[in-house]
mmCIF file of C-alpha atoms and ligand atoms in Angstrom:
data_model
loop_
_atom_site.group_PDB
_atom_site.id
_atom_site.type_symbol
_atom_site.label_atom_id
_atom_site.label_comp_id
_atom_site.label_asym_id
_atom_site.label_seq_id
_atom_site.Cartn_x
_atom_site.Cartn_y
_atom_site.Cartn_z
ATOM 1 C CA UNK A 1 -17.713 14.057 -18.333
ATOM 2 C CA UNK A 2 -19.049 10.758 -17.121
ATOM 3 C CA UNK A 3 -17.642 7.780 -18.275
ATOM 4 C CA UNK A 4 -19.935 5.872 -20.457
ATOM 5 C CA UNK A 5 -21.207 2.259 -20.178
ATOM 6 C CA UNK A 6 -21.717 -0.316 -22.918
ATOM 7 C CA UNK A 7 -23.186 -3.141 -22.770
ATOM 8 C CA UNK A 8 -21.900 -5.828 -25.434
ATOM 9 C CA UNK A 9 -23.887 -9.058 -26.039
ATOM 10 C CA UNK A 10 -21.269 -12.110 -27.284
ATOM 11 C CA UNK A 11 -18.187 -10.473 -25.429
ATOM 12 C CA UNK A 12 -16.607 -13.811 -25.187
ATOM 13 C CA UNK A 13 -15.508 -14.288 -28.658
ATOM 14 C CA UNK A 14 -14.957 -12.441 -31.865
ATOM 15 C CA UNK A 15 -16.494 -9.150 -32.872
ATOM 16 C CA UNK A 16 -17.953 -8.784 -29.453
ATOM 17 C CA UNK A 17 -14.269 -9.582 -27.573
ATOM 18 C CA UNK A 18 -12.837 -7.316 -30.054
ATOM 19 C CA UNK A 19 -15.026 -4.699 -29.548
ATOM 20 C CA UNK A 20 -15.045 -4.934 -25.544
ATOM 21 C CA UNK A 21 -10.932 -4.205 -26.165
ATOM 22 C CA UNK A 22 -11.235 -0.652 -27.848
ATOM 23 C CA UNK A 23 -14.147 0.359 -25.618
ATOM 24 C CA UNK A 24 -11.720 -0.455 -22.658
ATOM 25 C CA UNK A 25 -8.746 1.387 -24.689
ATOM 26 C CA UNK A 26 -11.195 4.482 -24.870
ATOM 27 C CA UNK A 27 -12.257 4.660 -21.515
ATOM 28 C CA UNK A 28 -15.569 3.075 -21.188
ATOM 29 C CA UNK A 29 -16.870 1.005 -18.658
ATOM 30 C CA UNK A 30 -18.289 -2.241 -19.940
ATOM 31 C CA UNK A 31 -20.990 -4.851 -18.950
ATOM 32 C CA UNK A 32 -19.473 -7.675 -20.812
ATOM 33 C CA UNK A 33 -21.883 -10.920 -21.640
ATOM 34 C CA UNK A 34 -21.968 -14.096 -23.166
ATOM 35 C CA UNK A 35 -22.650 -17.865 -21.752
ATOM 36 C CA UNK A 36 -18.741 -18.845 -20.864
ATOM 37 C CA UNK A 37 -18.261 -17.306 -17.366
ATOM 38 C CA UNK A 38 -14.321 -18.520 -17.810
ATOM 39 C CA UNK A 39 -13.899 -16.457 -20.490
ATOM 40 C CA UNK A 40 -16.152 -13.392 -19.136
ATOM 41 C CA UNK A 41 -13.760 -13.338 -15.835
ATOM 42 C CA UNK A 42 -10.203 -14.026 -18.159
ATOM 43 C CA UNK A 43 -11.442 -10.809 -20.412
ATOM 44 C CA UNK A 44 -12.328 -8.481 -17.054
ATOM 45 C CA UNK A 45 -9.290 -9.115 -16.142
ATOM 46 C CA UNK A 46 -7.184 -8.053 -19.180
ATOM 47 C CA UNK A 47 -9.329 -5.297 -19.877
ATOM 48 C CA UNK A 48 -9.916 -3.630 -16.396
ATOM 49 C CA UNK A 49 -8.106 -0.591 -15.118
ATOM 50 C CA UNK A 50 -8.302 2.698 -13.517
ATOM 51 C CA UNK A 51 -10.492 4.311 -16.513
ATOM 52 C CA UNK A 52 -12.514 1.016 -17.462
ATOM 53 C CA UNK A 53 -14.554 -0.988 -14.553
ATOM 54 C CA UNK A 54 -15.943 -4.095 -16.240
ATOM 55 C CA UNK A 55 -19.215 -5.738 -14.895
ATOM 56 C CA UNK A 56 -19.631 -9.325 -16.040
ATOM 57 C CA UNK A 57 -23.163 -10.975 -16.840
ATOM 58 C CA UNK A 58 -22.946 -15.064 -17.485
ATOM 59 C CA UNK A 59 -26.172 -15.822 -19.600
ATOM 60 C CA UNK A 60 -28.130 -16.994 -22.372
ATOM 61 C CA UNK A 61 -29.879 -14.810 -24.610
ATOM 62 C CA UNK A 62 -32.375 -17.177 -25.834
ATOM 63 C CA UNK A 63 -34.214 -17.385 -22.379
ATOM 64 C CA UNK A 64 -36.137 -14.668 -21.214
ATOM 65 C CA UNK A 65 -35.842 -15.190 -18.049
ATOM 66 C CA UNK A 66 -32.370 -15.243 -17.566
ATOM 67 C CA UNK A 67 -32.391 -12.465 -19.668
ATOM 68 C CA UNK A 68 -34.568 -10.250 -17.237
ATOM 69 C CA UNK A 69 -32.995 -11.941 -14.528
ATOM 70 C CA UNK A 70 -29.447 -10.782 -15.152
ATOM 71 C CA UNK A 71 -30.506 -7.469 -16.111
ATOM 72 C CA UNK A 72 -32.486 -6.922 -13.087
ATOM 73 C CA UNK A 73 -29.308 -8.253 -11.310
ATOM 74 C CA UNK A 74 -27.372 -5.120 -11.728
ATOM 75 C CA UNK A 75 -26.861 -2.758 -9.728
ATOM 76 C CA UNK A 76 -28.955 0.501 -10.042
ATOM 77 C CA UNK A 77 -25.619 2.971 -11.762
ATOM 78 C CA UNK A 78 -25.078 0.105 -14.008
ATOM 79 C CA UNK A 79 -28.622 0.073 -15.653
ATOM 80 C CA UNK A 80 -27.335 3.694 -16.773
ATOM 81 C CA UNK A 81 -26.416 1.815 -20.339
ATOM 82 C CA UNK A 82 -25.131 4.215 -22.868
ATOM 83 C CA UNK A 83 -24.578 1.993 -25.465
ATOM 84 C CA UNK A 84 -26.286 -1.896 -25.661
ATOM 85 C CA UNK A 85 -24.341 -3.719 -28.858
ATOM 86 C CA UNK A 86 -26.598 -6.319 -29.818
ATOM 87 C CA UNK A 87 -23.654 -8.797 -30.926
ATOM 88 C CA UNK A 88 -25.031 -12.253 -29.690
ATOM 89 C CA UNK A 89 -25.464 -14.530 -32.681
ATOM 90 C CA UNK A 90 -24.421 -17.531 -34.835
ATOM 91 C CA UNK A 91 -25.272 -19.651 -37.914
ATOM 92 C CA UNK A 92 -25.901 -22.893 -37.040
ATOM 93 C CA UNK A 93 -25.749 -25.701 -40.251
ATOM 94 C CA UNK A 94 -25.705 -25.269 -43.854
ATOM 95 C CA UNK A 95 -28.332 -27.250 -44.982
ATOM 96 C CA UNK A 96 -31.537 -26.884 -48.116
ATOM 97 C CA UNK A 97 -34.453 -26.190 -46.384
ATOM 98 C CA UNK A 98 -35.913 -29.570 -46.628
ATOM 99 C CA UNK A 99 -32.844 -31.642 -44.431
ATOM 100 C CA UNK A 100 -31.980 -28.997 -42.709
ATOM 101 C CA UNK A 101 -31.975 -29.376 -38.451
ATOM 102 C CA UNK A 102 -35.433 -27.965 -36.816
ATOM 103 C CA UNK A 103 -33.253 -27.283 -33.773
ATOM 104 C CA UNK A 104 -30.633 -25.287 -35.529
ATOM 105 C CA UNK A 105 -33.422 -22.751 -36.599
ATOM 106 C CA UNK A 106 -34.359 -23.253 -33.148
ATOM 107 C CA UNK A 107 -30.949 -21.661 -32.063
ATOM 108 C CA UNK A 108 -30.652 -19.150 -34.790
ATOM 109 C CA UNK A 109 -34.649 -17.693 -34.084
ATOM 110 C CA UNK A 110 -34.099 -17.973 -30.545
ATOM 111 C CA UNK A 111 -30.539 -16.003 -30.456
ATOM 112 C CA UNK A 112 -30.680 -13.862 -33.213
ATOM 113 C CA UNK A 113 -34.020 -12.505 -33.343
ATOM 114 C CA UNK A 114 -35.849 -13.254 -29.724
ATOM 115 C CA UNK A 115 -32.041 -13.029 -28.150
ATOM 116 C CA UNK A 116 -31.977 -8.933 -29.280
ATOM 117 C CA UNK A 117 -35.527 -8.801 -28.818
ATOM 118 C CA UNK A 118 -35.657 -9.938 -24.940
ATOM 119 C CA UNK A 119 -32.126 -7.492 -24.149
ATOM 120 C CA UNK A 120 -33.376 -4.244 -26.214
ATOM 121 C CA UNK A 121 -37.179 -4.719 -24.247
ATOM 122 C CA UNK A 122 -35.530 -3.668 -21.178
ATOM 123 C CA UNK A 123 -32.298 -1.723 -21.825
ATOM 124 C CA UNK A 124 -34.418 0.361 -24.082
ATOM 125 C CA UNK A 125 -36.758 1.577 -21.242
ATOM 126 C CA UNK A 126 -33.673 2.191 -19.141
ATOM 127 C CA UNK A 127 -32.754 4.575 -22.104
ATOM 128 C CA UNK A 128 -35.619 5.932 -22.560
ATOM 129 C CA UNK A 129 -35.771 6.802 -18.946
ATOM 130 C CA UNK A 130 -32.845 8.841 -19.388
ATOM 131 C CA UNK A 131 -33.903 10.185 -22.836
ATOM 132 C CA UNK A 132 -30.605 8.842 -24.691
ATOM 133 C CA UNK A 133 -28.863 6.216 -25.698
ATOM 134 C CA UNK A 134 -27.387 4.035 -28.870
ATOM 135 C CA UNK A 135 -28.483 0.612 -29.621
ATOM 136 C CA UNK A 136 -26.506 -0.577 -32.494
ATOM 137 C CA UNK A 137 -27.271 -3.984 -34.199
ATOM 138 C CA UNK A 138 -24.791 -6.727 -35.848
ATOM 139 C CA UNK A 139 -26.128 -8.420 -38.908
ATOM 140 C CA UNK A 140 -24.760 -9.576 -42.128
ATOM 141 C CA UNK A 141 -24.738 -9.110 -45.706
ATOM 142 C CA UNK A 142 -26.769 -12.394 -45.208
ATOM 143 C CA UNK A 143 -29.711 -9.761 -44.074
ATOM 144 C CA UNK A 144 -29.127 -8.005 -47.615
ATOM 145 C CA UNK A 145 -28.745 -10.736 -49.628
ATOM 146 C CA UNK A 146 -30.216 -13.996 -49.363
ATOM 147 C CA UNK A 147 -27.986 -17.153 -50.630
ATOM 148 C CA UNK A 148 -28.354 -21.138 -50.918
ATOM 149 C CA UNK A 149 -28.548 -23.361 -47.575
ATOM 150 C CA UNK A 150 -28.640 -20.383 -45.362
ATOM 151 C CA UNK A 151 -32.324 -19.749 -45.406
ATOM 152 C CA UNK A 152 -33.205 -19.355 -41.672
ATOM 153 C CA UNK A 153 -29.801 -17.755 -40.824
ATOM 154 C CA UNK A 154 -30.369 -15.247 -44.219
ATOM 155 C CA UNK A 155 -33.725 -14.912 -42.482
ATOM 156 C CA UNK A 156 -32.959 -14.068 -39.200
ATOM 157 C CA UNK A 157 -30.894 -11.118 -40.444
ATOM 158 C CA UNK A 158 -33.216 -9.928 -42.310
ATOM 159 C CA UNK A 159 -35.296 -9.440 -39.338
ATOM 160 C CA UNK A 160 -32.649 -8.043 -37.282
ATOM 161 C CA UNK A 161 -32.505 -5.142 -40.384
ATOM 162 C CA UNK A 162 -36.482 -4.861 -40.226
ATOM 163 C CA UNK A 163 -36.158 -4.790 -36.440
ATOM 164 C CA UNK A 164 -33.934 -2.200 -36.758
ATOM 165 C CA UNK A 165 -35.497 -0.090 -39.068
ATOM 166 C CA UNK A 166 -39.010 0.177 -36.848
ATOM 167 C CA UNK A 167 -36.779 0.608 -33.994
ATOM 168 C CA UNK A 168 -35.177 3.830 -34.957
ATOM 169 C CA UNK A 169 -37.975 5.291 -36.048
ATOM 170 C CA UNK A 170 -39.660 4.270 -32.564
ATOM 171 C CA UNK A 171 -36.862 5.752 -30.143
ATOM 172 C CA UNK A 172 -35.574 8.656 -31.976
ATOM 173 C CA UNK A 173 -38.608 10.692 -30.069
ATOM 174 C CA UNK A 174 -36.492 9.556 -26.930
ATOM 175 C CA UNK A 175 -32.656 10.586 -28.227
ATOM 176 C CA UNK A 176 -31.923 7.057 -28.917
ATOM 177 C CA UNK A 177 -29.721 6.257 -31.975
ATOM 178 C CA UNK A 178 -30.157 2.888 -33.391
ATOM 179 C CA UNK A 179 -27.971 1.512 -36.473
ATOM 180 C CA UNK A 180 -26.626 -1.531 -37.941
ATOM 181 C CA UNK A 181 -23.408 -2.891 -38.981
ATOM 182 C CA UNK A 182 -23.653 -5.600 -41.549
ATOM 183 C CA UNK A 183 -20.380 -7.745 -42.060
ATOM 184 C CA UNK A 184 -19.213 -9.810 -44.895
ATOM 185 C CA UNK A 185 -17.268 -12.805 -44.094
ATOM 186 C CA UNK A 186 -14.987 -12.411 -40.445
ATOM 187 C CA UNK A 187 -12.527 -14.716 -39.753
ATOM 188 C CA UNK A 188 -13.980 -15.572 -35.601
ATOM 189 C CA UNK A 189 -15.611 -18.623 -34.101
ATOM 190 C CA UNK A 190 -18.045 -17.945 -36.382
ATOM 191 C CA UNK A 191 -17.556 -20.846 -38.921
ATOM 192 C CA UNK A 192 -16.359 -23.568 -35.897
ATOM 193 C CA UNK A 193 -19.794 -22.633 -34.235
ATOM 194 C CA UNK A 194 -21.466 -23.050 -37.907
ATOM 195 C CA UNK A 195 -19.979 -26.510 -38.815
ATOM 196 C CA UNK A 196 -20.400 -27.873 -35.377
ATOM 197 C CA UNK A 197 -16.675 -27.529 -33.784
ATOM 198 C CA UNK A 198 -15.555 -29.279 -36.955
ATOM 199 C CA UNK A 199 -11.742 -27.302 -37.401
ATOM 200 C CA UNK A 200 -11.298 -28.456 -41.445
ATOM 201 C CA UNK A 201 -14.773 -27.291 -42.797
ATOM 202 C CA UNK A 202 -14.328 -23.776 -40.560
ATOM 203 C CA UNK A 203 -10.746 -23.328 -42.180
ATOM 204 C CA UNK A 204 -11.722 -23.957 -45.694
ATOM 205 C CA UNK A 205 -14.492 -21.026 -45.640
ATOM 206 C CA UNK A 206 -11.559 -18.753 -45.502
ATOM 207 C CA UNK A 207 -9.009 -20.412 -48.214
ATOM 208 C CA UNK A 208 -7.748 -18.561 -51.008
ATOM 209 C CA UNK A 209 -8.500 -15.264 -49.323
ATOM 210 C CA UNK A 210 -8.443 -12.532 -46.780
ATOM 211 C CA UNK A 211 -11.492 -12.167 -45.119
ATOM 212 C CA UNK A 212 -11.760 -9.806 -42.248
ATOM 213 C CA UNK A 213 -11.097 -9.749 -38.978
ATOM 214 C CA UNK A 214 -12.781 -9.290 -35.746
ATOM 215 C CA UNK A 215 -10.521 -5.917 -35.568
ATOM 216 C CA UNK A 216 -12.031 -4.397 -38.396
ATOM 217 C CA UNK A 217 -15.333 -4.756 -37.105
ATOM 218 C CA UNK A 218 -14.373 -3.429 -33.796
ATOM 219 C CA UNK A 219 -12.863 -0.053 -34.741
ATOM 220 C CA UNK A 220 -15.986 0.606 -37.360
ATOM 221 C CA UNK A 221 -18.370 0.023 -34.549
ATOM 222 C CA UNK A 222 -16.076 2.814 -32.353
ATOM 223 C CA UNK A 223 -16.052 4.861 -35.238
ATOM 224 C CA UNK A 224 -20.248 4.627 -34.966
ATOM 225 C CA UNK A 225 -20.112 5.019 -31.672
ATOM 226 C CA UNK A 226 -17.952 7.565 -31.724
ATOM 227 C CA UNK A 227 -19.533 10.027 -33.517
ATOM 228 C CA UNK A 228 -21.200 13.331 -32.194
ATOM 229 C CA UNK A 229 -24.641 13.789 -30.570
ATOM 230 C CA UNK A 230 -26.463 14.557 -34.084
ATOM 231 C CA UNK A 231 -25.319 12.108 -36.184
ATOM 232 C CA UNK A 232 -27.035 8.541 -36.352
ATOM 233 C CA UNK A 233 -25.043 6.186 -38.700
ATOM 234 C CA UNK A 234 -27.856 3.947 -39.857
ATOM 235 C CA UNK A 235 -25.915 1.216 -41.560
ATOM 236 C CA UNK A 236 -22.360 0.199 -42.302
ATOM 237 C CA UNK A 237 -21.872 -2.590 -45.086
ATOM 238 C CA UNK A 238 -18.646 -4.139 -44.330
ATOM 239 C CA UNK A 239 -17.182 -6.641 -46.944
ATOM 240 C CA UNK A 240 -13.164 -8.357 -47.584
ATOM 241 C CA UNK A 241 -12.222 -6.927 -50.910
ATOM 242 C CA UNK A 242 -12.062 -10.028 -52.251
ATOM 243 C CA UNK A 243 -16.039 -10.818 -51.672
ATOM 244 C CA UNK A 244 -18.025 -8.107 -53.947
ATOM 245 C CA UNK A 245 -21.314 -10.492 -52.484
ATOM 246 C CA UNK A 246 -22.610 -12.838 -50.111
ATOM 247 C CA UNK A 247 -21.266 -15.765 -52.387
ATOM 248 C CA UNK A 248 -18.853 -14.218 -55.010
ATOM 249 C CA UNK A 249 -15.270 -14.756 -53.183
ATOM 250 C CA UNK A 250 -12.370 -13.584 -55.459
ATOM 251 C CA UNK A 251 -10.061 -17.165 -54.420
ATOM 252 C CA UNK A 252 -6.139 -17.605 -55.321
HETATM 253 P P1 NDP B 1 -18.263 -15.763 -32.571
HETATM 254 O O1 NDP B 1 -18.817 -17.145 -32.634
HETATM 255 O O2 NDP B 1 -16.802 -15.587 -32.512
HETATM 256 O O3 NDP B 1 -18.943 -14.976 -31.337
HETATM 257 C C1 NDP B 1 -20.293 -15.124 -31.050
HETATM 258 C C2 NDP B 1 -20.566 -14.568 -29.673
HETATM 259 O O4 NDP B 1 -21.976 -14.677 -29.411
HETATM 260 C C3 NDP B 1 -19.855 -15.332 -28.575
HETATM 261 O O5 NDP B 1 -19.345 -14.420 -27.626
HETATM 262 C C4 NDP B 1 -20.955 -16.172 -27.956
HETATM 263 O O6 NDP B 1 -20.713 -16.341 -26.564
HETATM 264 C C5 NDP B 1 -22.182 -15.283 -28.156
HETATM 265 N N1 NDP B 1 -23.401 -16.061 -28.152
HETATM 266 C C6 NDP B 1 -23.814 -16.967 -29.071
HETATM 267 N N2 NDP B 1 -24.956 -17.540 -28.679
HETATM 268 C C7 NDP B 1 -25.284 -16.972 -27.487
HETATM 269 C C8 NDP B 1 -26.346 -17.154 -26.567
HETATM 270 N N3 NDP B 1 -27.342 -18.038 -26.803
HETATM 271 N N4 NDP B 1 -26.374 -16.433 -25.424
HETATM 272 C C9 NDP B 1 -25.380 -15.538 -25.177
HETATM 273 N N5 NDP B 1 -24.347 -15.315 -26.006
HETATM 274 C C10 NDP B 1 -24.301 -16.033 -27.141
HETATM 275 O O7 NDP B 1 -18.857 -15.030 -33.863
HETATM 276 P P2 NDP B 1 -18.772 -13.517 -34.405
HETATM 277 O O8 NDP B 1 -18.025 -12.638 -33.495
HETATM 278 O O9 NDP B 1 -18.356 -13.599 -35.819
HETATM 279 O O10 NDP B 1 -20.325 -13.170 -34.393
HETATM 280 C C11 NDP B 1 -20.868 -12.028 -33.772
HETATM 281 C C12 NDP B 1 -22.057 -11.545 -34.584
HETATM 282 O O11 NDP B 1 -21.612 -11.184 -35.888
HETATM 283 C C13 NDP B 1 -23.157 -12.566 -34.804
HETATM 284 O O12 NDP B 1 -24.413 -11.936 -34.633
HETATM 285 C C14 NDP B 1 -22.981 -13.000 -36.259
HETATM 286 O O13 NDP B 1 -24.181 -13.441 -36.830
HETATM 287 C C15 NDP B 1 -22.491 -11.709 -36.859
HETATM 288 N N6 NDP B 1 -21.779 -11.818 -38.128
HETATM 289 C C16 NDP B 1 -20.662 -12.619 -38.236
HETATM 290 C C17 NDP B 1 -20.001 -12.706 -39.441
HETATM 291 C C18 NDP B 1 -18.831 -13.601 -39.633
HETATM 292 O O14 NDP B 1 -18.491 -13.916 -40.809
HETATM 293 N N7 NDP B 1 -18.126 -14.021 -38.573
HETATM 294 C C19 NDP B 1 -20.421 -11.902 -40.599
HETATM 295 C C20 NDP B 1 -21.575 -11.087 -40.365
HETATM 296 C C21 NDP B 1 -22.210 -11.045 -39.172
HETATM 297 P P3 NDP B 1 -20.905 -17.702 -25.728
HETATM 298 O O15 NDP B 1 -20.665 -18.843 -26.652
HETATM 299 O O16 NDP B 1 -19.915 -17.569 -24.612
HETATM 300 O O17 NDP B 1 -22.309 -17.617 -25.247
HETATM 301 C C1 8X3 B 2 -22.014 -14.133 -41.731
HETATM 302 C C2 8X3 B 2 -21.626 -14.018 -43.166
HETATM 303 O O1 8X3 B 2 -21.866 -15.064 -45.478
HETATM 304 O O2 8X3 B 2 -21.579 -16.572 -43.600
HETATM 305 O O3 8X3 B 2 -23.112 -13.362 -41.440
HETATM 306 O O4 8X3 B 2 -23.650 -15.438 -43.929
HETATM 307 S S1 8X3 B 2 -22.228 -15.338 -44.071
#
């Protein structure tokens, strides 16, 4: 059988690194994105061998065109995307809604919700084309539950859920599977990102107790993606044990 290809959104960090490691393990090929070309080449060259060819694309997701642009870039077996994880994301601030930054929604609409938007336009024709495919979706528990100071990124994942829900109703004509995965806390660069590169504050969100790790993630989204042609695993709600909610943490 023909190797499959994934394409992963936010391959050069956390969930999406993590995840770009057991495709590679299991014999897919990989388009592997994100906006740090160091880290893009450093990863394609860990991860590539004879059963795994990696294909690197250095962009942002919040611009269209660079979107389209890389896209269009590659070459014509490599549109023949399998799998597109819509990874790509971040929280950016912790702020009430009347000091928080205009330009941190900015980067939270812009990645989040346009970001998926602009990638599953186009891959989603290219699967259509072929009449199958599986787009699966990262949120949160923050698009499930809505807490204090995180209204836009709360927001954003809520979208990415209603986004998702229209979408697999749309593209299951076409053979197309489309799910999410919605996390609790994961220890990645998550929280640095969120506080701004500030090391103390992105430490302390995980004191007192285990919260998961980009690993986890990774082998639930193989286990999705891993499952035979008729079954479509919708959502996966992912949480530590010791957080029963978005802000109840069970601390030592
Ligand atoms: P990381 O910060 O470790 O990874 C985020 C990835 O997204 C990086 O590879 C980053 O790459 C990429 N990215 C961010 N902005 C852009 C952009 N504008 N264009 C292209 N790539 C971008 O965080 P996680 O792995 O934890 O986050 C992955 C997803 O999981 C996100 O959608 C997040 O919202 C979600 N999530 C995270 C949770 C957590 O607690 N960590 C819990 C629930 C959901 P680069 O900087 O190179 O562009
Ligand atoms: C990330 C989890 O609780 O920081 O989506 O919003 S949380």
């Amino acid at each position: 059988m023909k190797q499959k290809i994934a394409l992963i959104t936010g391959a050069t960090s956390g969930i999406g690194m993590e995840t770009a490691k057991i495709l590679s393990e299991n014999h897919f090929n990989l388009i592997i994105t994100g906006r740090r070309q160091d880290r893009l080449e450093k990863l394609k060259k860990e991860l590539e061998h004879e059963k795994c060819e990696i294909h690197t694309l250095c962009f942002d997701v919040q611009s269209k065109t660079e979107v389209d642009q890389a896209l269009d870039s590659l070459p014509e077996n490599w549109k023949q995307v399998d799998i597109l994880l819509n990874n790509a994301g971040l929280a950016a601030g912790i702020d009430p809604i009347n000091q928080a930054d205009w330009q941190d929604w900015e980067a939270m609409i812009d990645t989040n919700i346009k970001g998926l938007l602009y990638m599953t336009r186009k891959v989603s024709n290219w699967m259509i084309a072929r009449q199958q495919g599986h787009i699966l979706n990262i949120s949160s528990i923050a698009g499930i539950q809505a807490y204090p100071n995180g209204s836009v990124y709360c927001g954003t994942k809520h979208a990415v859920n209603a986004i998702s829900k229209a979408m697999r109703i749309e593209l299951a004509p076409y053979n197309i599977k489309v799910g999410t995965i919605s996390p609790g806390a994961i220890e990645t660069e998550f929280s640095l990102v969120r506080f701004k590169g500030d090391e103390e504050k992105a430490a302390k969100v995980y004191d007192g107790f285990t919260p998961l790790n980009a690993r986890d993630i990774a082998e639930s989204i193989y286990f999705v993606l891993s499952r035979p042609a008729h079954v479509n695993i919708d959502d996966l709600l992912i949480m530590p044990t010791a957080q029963a909610s978005a802000r109840d943490f069970v601390k030592k």
